[in-house]
């Protein structure tokens, strides 16, 4: 018998057996599964079981039901696969145990596990559906990484999704390095001004510092700082910048870089945590593709010649 797990929210860690063919989920005590969360509707959704398949129907909930990258239209029955997270209000649930390992670290990294309740900043963010946007970014990036697209196409699509989440970004880039020399081997760049895409511009001093230290760097207001990095940013007319290392297996293979030309305080603490999580996923994908390519080349060199 499958179970419904609560991954985030006031009742995180609870689980419920799905032992009926039709079960109601909501805040009210008359539900089969009660989730005491003020952002969950009194009767939020219905889960129906048919054989080994599960179907979800949003019952016109106030804050909506977010699943598989989009909001579920009220009254429309939708099949849900086990292991995929479902966001309802501030709570995140899933059917089956498959999503526990990958979702809990992500939710913790963006602060959703640490701050709950109406008095927290997270509740205010939820009002603007910021947390759902973070979940949507995770879904979309995970989907992109699973498609095994060419490296440049993969990173360009990730940048597109990042720009959709953080509207205050003016420019963004993935800077990839040669593993041994740490020379730049690839730059995937995007700017709000299409003309800038021809000649990628970013603060190399910021990237160099991140690669050297292996630590994230965020400058919220260049004009309020007085170190060398801030002076360079002032010359380049960059108000705020965030850069994080791309690292996997204790090896730095590049950096994620975003900046804002007009807005100081363009990036927040939770942005660093979110990008660090995504950076680990992206670095692992890049390294896996590289190792697969190297193994293929070795296999080809060892295979007998046709001649």
Tab-separated table of C-alpha atoms in Angstrom:
chain	number	residue	atom	x	y	z
A	1	UNK	CA	0.000	0.000	0.000
A	2	UNK	CA	1.428	3.374	-1.019
A	3	UNK	CA	1.680	6.225	1.452
A	4	UNK	CA	1.299	9.981	1.206
A	5	UNK	CA	4.302	11.783	2.728
A	6	UNK	CA	4.427	15.406	3.910
A	7	UNK	CA	7.815	16.809	2.862
A	8	UNK	CA	7.345	20.402	3.984
A	9	UNK	CA	5.051	22.524	6.106
A	10	UNK	CA	3.805	22.521	9.705
A	11	UNK	CA	3.321	18.738	9.632
A	12	UNK	CA	6.573	17.798	7.900
A	13	UNK	CA	7.509	14.149	8.464
A	14	UNK	CA	3.942	12.837	8.736
A	15	UNK	CA	2.802	9.998	6.476
A	16	UNK	CA	-0.630	8.528	5.747
A	17	UNK	CA	-1.662	5.232	4.196
A	18	UNK	CA	-3.714	5.531	1.008
A	19	UNK	CA	-6.024	2.696	1.997
A	20	UNK	CA	-9.224	3.884	0.252
A	21	UNK	CA	-10.027	4.260	-3.425
A	22	UNK	CA	-11.061	7.886	-2.888
A	23	UNK	CA	-9.512	10.137	-0.222
A	24	UNK	CA	-9.906	13.842	0.524
A	25	UNK	CA	-6.974	15.995	1.609
A	26	UNK	CA	-7.355	19.367	3.331
A	27	UNK	CA	-7.226	21.458	6.479
A	28	UNK	CA	-10.644	20.436	7.798
A	29	UNK	CA	-11.068	17.598	10.297
A	30	UNK	CA	-13.612	15.887	8.049
A	31	UNK	CA	-10.930	14.967	5.476
A	32	UNK	CA	-9.432	11.490	5.175
A	33	UNK	CA	-6.008	13.176	5.419
A	34	UNK	CA	-5.984	16.336	7.516
A	35	UNK	CA	-3.082	18.768	7.010
A	36	UNK	CA	-3.167	21.501	9.639
A	37	UNK	CA	-1.751	24.353	7.561
A	38	UNK	CA	-3.522	27.702	7.218
A	39	UNK	CA	-2.447	27.985	3.570
A	40	UNK	CA	-4.131	24.662	2.697
A	41	UNK	CA	-7.860	24.925	1.897
A	42	UNK	CA	-10.454	23.246	4.092
A	43	UNK	CA	-11.068	20.692	1.340
A	44	UNK	CA	-8.063	21.104	-0.945
A	45	UNK	CA	-7.951	18.070	-3.240
A	46	UNK	CA	-9.142	14.524	-3.840
A	47	UNK	CA	-6.875	11.530	-4.547
A	48	UNK	CA	-8.396	8.533	-6.302
A	49	UNK	CA	-6.776	5.150	-6.719
A	50	UNK	CA	-7.453	2.902	-9.700
A	51	UNK	CA	-5.353	-0.231	-9.628
A	52	UNK	CA	-1.774	0.956	-9.146
A	53	UNK	CA	-2.478	4.428	-10.556
A	54	UNK	CA	-3.325	7.601	-8.641
A	55	UNK	CA	-5.359	10.583	-9.853
A	56	UNK	CA	-5.555	14.047	-8.299
A	57	UNK	CA	-8.332	16.658	-8.521
A	58	UNK	CA	-7.962	20.176	-7.108
A	59	UNK	CA	-11.254	21.157	-5.457
A	60	UNK	CA	-11.040	24.893	-6.184
A	61	UNK	CA	-8.424	25.527	-3.478
A	62	UNK	CA	-7.508	29.095	-2.544
A	63	UNK	CA	-3.739	28.779	-3.065
A	64	UNK	CA	-3.851	26.170	-5.805
A	65	UNK	CA	-2.109	22.852	-6.393
A	66	UNK	CA	1.285	22.878	-8.142
A	67	UNK	CA	2.438	19.683	-9.843
A	68	UNK	CA	4.916	18.748	-12.563
A	69	UNK	CA	5.834	22.343	-13.431
A	70	UNK	CA	2.422	24.001	-13.479
A	71	UNK	CA	-0.746	24.662	-11.504
A	72	UNK	CA	-3.502	22.049	-11.692
A	73	UNK	CA	-6.766	23.479	-13.101
A	74	UNK	CA	-9.553	23.093	-10.493
A	75	UNK	CA	-11.962	20.231	-11.153
A	76	UNK	CA	-9.711	18.545	-13.725
A	77	UNK	CA	-8.567	15.016	-12.864
A	78	UNK	CA	-4.835	14.495	-13.411
A	79	UNK	CA	-2.779	11.329	-13.029
A	80	UNK	CA	0.140	11.711	-10.602
A	81	UNK	CA	3.133	9.395	-10.614
A	82	UNK	CA	4.628	8.140	-7.402
A	83	UNK	CA	7.724	9.989	-6.253
A	84	UNK	CA	6.853	13.396	-7.737
A	85	UNK	CA	6.257	16.272	-5.273
A	86	UNK	CA	2.964	18.168	-5.116
A	87	UNK	CA	2.811	21.666	-3.577
A	88	UNK	CA	-0.404	22.639	-1.778
A	89	UNK	CA	-0.224	25.920	0.070
A	90	UNK	CA	3.024	25.979	2.076
A	91	UNK	CA	3.018	22.198	2.336
A	92	UNK	CA	4.644	19.795	-0.099
A	93	UNK	CA	3.384	16.225	-0.320
A	94	UNK	CA	4.171	13.200	-2.452
A	95	UNK	CA	2.848	9.710	-3.042
A	96	UNK	CA	5.472	7.013	-2.537
A	97	UNK	CA	8.990	7.313	-1.175
A	98	UNK	CA	10.829	8.138	-4.400
A	99	UNK	CA	11.013	11.921	-3.911
A	100	UNK	CA	12.168	11.941	-0.297
A	101	UNK	CA	15.901	11.844	-1.018
A	102	UNK	CA	15.974	14.494	-3.724
A	103	UNK	CA	13.317	16.932	-2.525
A	104	UNK	CA	14.148	17.349	1.159
A	105	UNK	CA	17.698	18.655	0.559
A	106	UNK	CA	16.370	21.075	-2.059
A	107	UNK	CA	13.597	22.418	0.154
A	108	UNK	CA	16.106	22.828	2.974
A	109	UNK	CA	18.530	24.659	0.689
A	110	UNK	CA	15.976	27.316	-0.258
A	111	UNK	CA	14.784	27.765	3.328
A	112	UNK	CA	11.372	26.112	3.084
A	113	UNK	CA	12.051	23.624	5.860
A	114	UNK	CA	13.485	26.101	8.314
A	115	UNK	CA	10.825	28.812	8.285
A	116	UNK	CA	7.139	28.079	8.515
A	117	UNK	CA	4.074	29.768	9.904
A	118	UNK	CA	2.322	33.041	9.245
A	119	UNK	CA	4.896	35.097	11.132
A	120	UNK	CA	7.819	34.137	8.921
A	121	UNK	CA	9.213	35.757	5.822
A	122	UNK	CA	8.474	32.562	3.945
A	123	UNK	CA	4.737	33.147	4.420
A	124	UNK	CA	5.045	36.568	2.817
A	125	UNK	CA	6.979	35.040	-0.069
A	126	UNK	CA	4.298	32.428	-0.480
A	127	UNK	CA	1.689	35.137	-0.953
A	128	UNK	CA	3.425	36.092	-4.182
A	129	UNK	CA	3.901	32.436	-5.118
A	130	UNK	CA	7.681	32.819	-4.897
A	131	UNK	CA	8.097	29.385	-3.377
A	132	UNK	CA	6.074	27.814	-6.152
A	133	UNK	CA	8.355	29.568	-8.640
A	134	UNK	CA	11.347	27.984	-6.935
A	135	UNK	CA	9.703	24.587	-7.212
A	136	UNK	CA	8.886	25.316	-10.839
A	137	UNK	CA	12.546	26.175	-11.487
A	138	UNK	CA	13.608	22.877	-9.897
A	139	UNK	CA	11.133	20.917	-11.997
A	140	UNK	CA	12.181	22.618	-15.213
A	141	UNK	CA	15.928	22.367	-14.590
A	142	UNK	CA	15.624	18.704	-13.548
A	143	UNK	CA	13.638	18.013	-16.713
A	144	UNK	CA	16.277	19.756	-18.858
A	145	UNK	CA	19.134	17.828	-17.242
A	146	UNK	CA	17.403	14.486	-17.835
A	147	UNK	CA	17.063	15.077	-21.580
A	148	UNK	CA	20.776	14.591	-22.313
A	149	UNK	CA	20.862	17.599	-24.622
A	150	UNK	CA	24.167	19.036	-25.890
A	151	UNK	CA	25.993	20.901	-23.131
A	152	UNK	CA	25.549	24.414	-24.540
A	153	UNK	CA	21.849	23.868	-25.262
A	154	UNK	CA	21.319	22.502	-21.750
A	155	UNK	CA	22.948	25.492	-20.052
A	156	UNK	CA	21.174	27.985	-22.315
A	157	UNK	CA	17.798	26.495	-21.374
A	158	UNK	CA	18.745	26.617	-17.678
A	159	UNK	CA	19.636	30.310	-18.036
A	160	UNK	CA	16.286	30.966	-19.693
A	161	UNK	CA	14.518	29.475	-16.665
A	162	UNK	CA	16.705	31.422	-14.218
A	163	UNK	CA	15.785	34.683	-15.973
A	164	UNK	CA	12.107	33.755	-15.651
A	165	UNK	CA	12.504	33.327	-11.872
A	166	UNK	CA	14.739	36.291	-11.007
A	167	UNK	CA	13.446	39.279	-12.943
A	168	UNK	CA	16.086	41.553	-11.435
A	169	UNK	CA	18.902	39.795	-13.348
A	170	UNK	CA	20.353	41.741	-16.283
A	171	UNK	CA	23.040	39.261	-17.332
A	172	UNK	CA	23.865	35.670	-16.553
A	173	UNK	CA	26.529	33.201	-17.585
A	174	UNK	CA	27.915	29.737	-17.091
A	175	UNK	CA	31.711	29.877	-17.310
A	176	UNK	CA	33.191	26.395	-17.793
A	177	UNK	CA	36.865	25.594	-17.178
A	178	UNK	CA	39.369	23.039	-18.393
A	179	UNK	CA	39.803	20.670	-15.411
A	180	UNK	CA	43.620	20.680	-15.410
A	181	UNK	CA	44.553	24.209	-16.505
A	182	UNK	CA	41.441	26.068	-15.268
A	183	UNK	CA	41.475	28.012	-18.508
A	184	UNK	CA	38.022	29.053	-19.761
A	185	UNK	CA	36.796	26.513	-22.309
A	186	UNK	CA	33.184	27.642	-22.751
A	187	UNK	CA	30.984	30.622	-21.914
A	188	UNK	CA	27.202	30.294	-22.113
A	189	UNK	CA	25.777	33.796	-21.757
A	190	UNK	CA	22.456	35.602	-21.745
A	191	UNK	CA	21.582	39.288	-21.388
A	192	UNK	CA	18.317	41.206	-21.276
A	193	UNK	CA	19.789	43.178	-24.180
A	194	UNK	CA	20.076	40.719	-27.105
A	195	UNK	CA	22.891	42.789	-28.655
A	196	UNK	CA	25.112	41.921	-25.671
A	197	UNK	CA	24.883	38.197	-26.452
A	198	UNK	CA	27.351	38.624	-29.311
A	199	UNK	CA	30.112	39.715	-26.917
A	200	UNK	CA	29.603	38.174	-23.451
A	201	UNK	CA	30.492	40.638	-20.690
A	202	UNK	CA	30.939	39.695	-17.044
A	203	UNK	CA	33.281	40.653	-14.213
A	204	UNK	CA	36.243	38.309	-14.561
A	205	UNK	CA	37.655	39.410	-11.195
A	206	UNK	CA	34.513	38.063	-9.508
A	207	UNK	CA	34.720	34.746	-11.369
A	208	UNK	CA	38.449	34.402	-10.647
A	209	UNK	CA	37.867	35.005	-6.923
A	210	UNK	CA	35.135	32.347	-6.798
A	211	UNK	CA	37.243	29.798	-8.689
A	212	UNK	CA	40.265	30.460	-6.465
A	213	UNK	CA	38.415	30.262	-3.155
A	214	UNK	CA	35.749	27.741	-4.115
A	215	UNK	CA	33.224	29.874	-2.218
A	216	UNK	CA	30.173	31.905	-3.333
A	217	UNK	CA	30.596	35.663	-3.693
A	218	UNK	CA	27.751	38.143	-3.443
A	219	UNK	CA	28.088	41.926	-3.582
A	220	UNK	CA	24.747	43.496	-2.770
A	221	UNK	CA	25.708	47.129	-3.319
A	222	UNK	CA	29.001	47.888	-5.056
A	223	UNK	CA	28.853	51.558	-4.075
A	224	UNK	CA	28.684	50.661	-0.385
A	225	UNK	CA	31.819	48.471	-0.532
A	226	UNK	CA	35.457	49.548	-0.687
A	227	UNK	CA	37.501	46.477	-1.638
A	228	UNK	CA	39.124	45.726	-5.006
A	229	UNK	CA	36.166	43.732	-6.319
A	230	UNK	CA	33.755	46.587	-5.549
A	231	UNK	CA	36.034	49.084	-7.300
A	232	UNK	CA	36.054	46.902	-10.419
A	233	UNK	CA	32.266	46.612	-10.309
A	234	UNK	CA	31.947	50.403	-10.121
A	235	UNK	CA	34.121	50.766	-13.223
A	236	UNK	CA	31.992	48.199	-15.051
A	237	UNK	CA	28.813	49.931	-13.801
A	238	UNK	CA	27.532	46.808	-12.044
A	239	UNK	CA	25.338	47.510	-9.015
A	240	UNK	CA	25.122	43.977	-7.598
A	241	UNK	CA	26.506	40.561	-8.485
A	242	UNK	CA	26.282	36.936	-7.374
A	243	UNK	CA	28.676	34.190	-8.417
A	244	UNK	CA	28.971	30.583	-7.229
A	245	UNK	CA	31.382	27.771	-8.072
A	246	UNK	CA	30.286	24.802	-10.154
A	247	UNK	CA	31.908	21.932	-8.304
A	248	UNK	CA	31.553	18.186	-8.324
A	249	UNK	CA	33.731	15.476	-6.769
A	250	UNK	CA	35.738	18.201	-4.987
A	251	UNK	CA	36.735	19.672	-8.357
A	252	UNK	CA	35.746	23.149	-9.543
A	253	UNK	CA	34.686	22.934	-13.168
A	254	UNK	CA	33.296	26.450	-13.606
A	255	UNK	CA	31.054	29.124	-12.153
A	256	UNK	CA	27.507	30.489	-12.298
A	257	UNK	CA	27.459	34.269	-12.666
A	258	UNK	CA	24.534	36.733	-12.548
A	259	UNK	CA	24.533	40.513	-12.166
A	260	UNK	CA	22.257	43.535	-12.046
A	261	UNK	CA	23.377	46.748	-13.717
A	262	UNK	CA	20.777	49.062	-12.235
A	263	UNK	CA	19.599	47.559	-8.956
A	264	UNK	CA	21.608	47.400	-5.743
A	265	UNK	CA	20.608	44.587	-3.382
A	266	UNK	CA	19.556	42.555	-6.403
A	267	UNK	CA	20.261	39.191	-4.755
A	268	UNK	CA	19.269	37.691	-1.405
A	269	UNK	CA	20.592	35.018	0.943
A	270	UNK	CA	18.041	32.482	-0.263
A	271	UNK	CA	19.167	33.079	-3.847
A	272	UNK	CA	22.660	31.867	-2.909
A	273	UNK	CA	21.239	28.687	-1.357
A	274	UNK	CA	19.014	28.026	-4.360
A	275	UNK	CA	21.831	28.531	-6.877
A	276	UNK	CA	24.217	26.379	-4.817
A	277	UNK	CA	21.738	23.504	-4.994
A	278	UNK	CA	21.169	23.925	-8.723
A	279	UNK	CA	24.909	24.320	-9.317
A	280	UNK	CA	25.617	20.934	-7.751
A	281	UNK	CA	23.030	19.268	-9.984
A	282	UNK	CA	24.376	20.972	-13.106
A	283	UNK	CA	28.016	20.196	-12.264
A	284	UNK	CA	27.186	16.537	-11.696
A	285	UNK	CA	25.436	16.371	-15.073
A	286	UNK	CA	28.384	18.028	-16.856
A	287	UNK	CA	30.900	15.706	-15.192
A	288	UNK	CA	28.830	12.610	-15.945
A	289	UNK	CA	28.630	13.591	-19.615
A	290	UNK	CA	32.377	14.219	-19.702
A	291	UNK	CA	33.228	10.855	-18.131
A	292	UNK	CA	30.840	9.076	-20.492
A	293	UNK	CA	32.585	10.762	-23.430
A	294	UNK	CA	36.017	9.773	-22.118
A	295	UNK	CA	34.938	6.154	-21.591
A	296	UNK	CA	33.505	6.058	-25.105
A	297	UNK	CA	36.783	7.372	-26.533
A	298	UNK	CA	38.758	4.736	-24.584
A	299	UNK	CA	36.417	1.991	-25.788
A	300	UNK	CA	36.806	3.166	-29.371
A	301	UNK	CA	40.598	3.149	-29.081
A	302	UNK	CA	40.574	-0.408	-27.717
A	303	UNK	CA	38.158	-1.829	-30.275
A	304	UNK	CA	39.746	-3.899	-33.083
A	305	UNK	CA	40.240	-2.120	-36.398
A	306	UNK	CA	38.039	-3.078	-39.339
A	307	UNK	CA	41.099	-3.276	-41.578
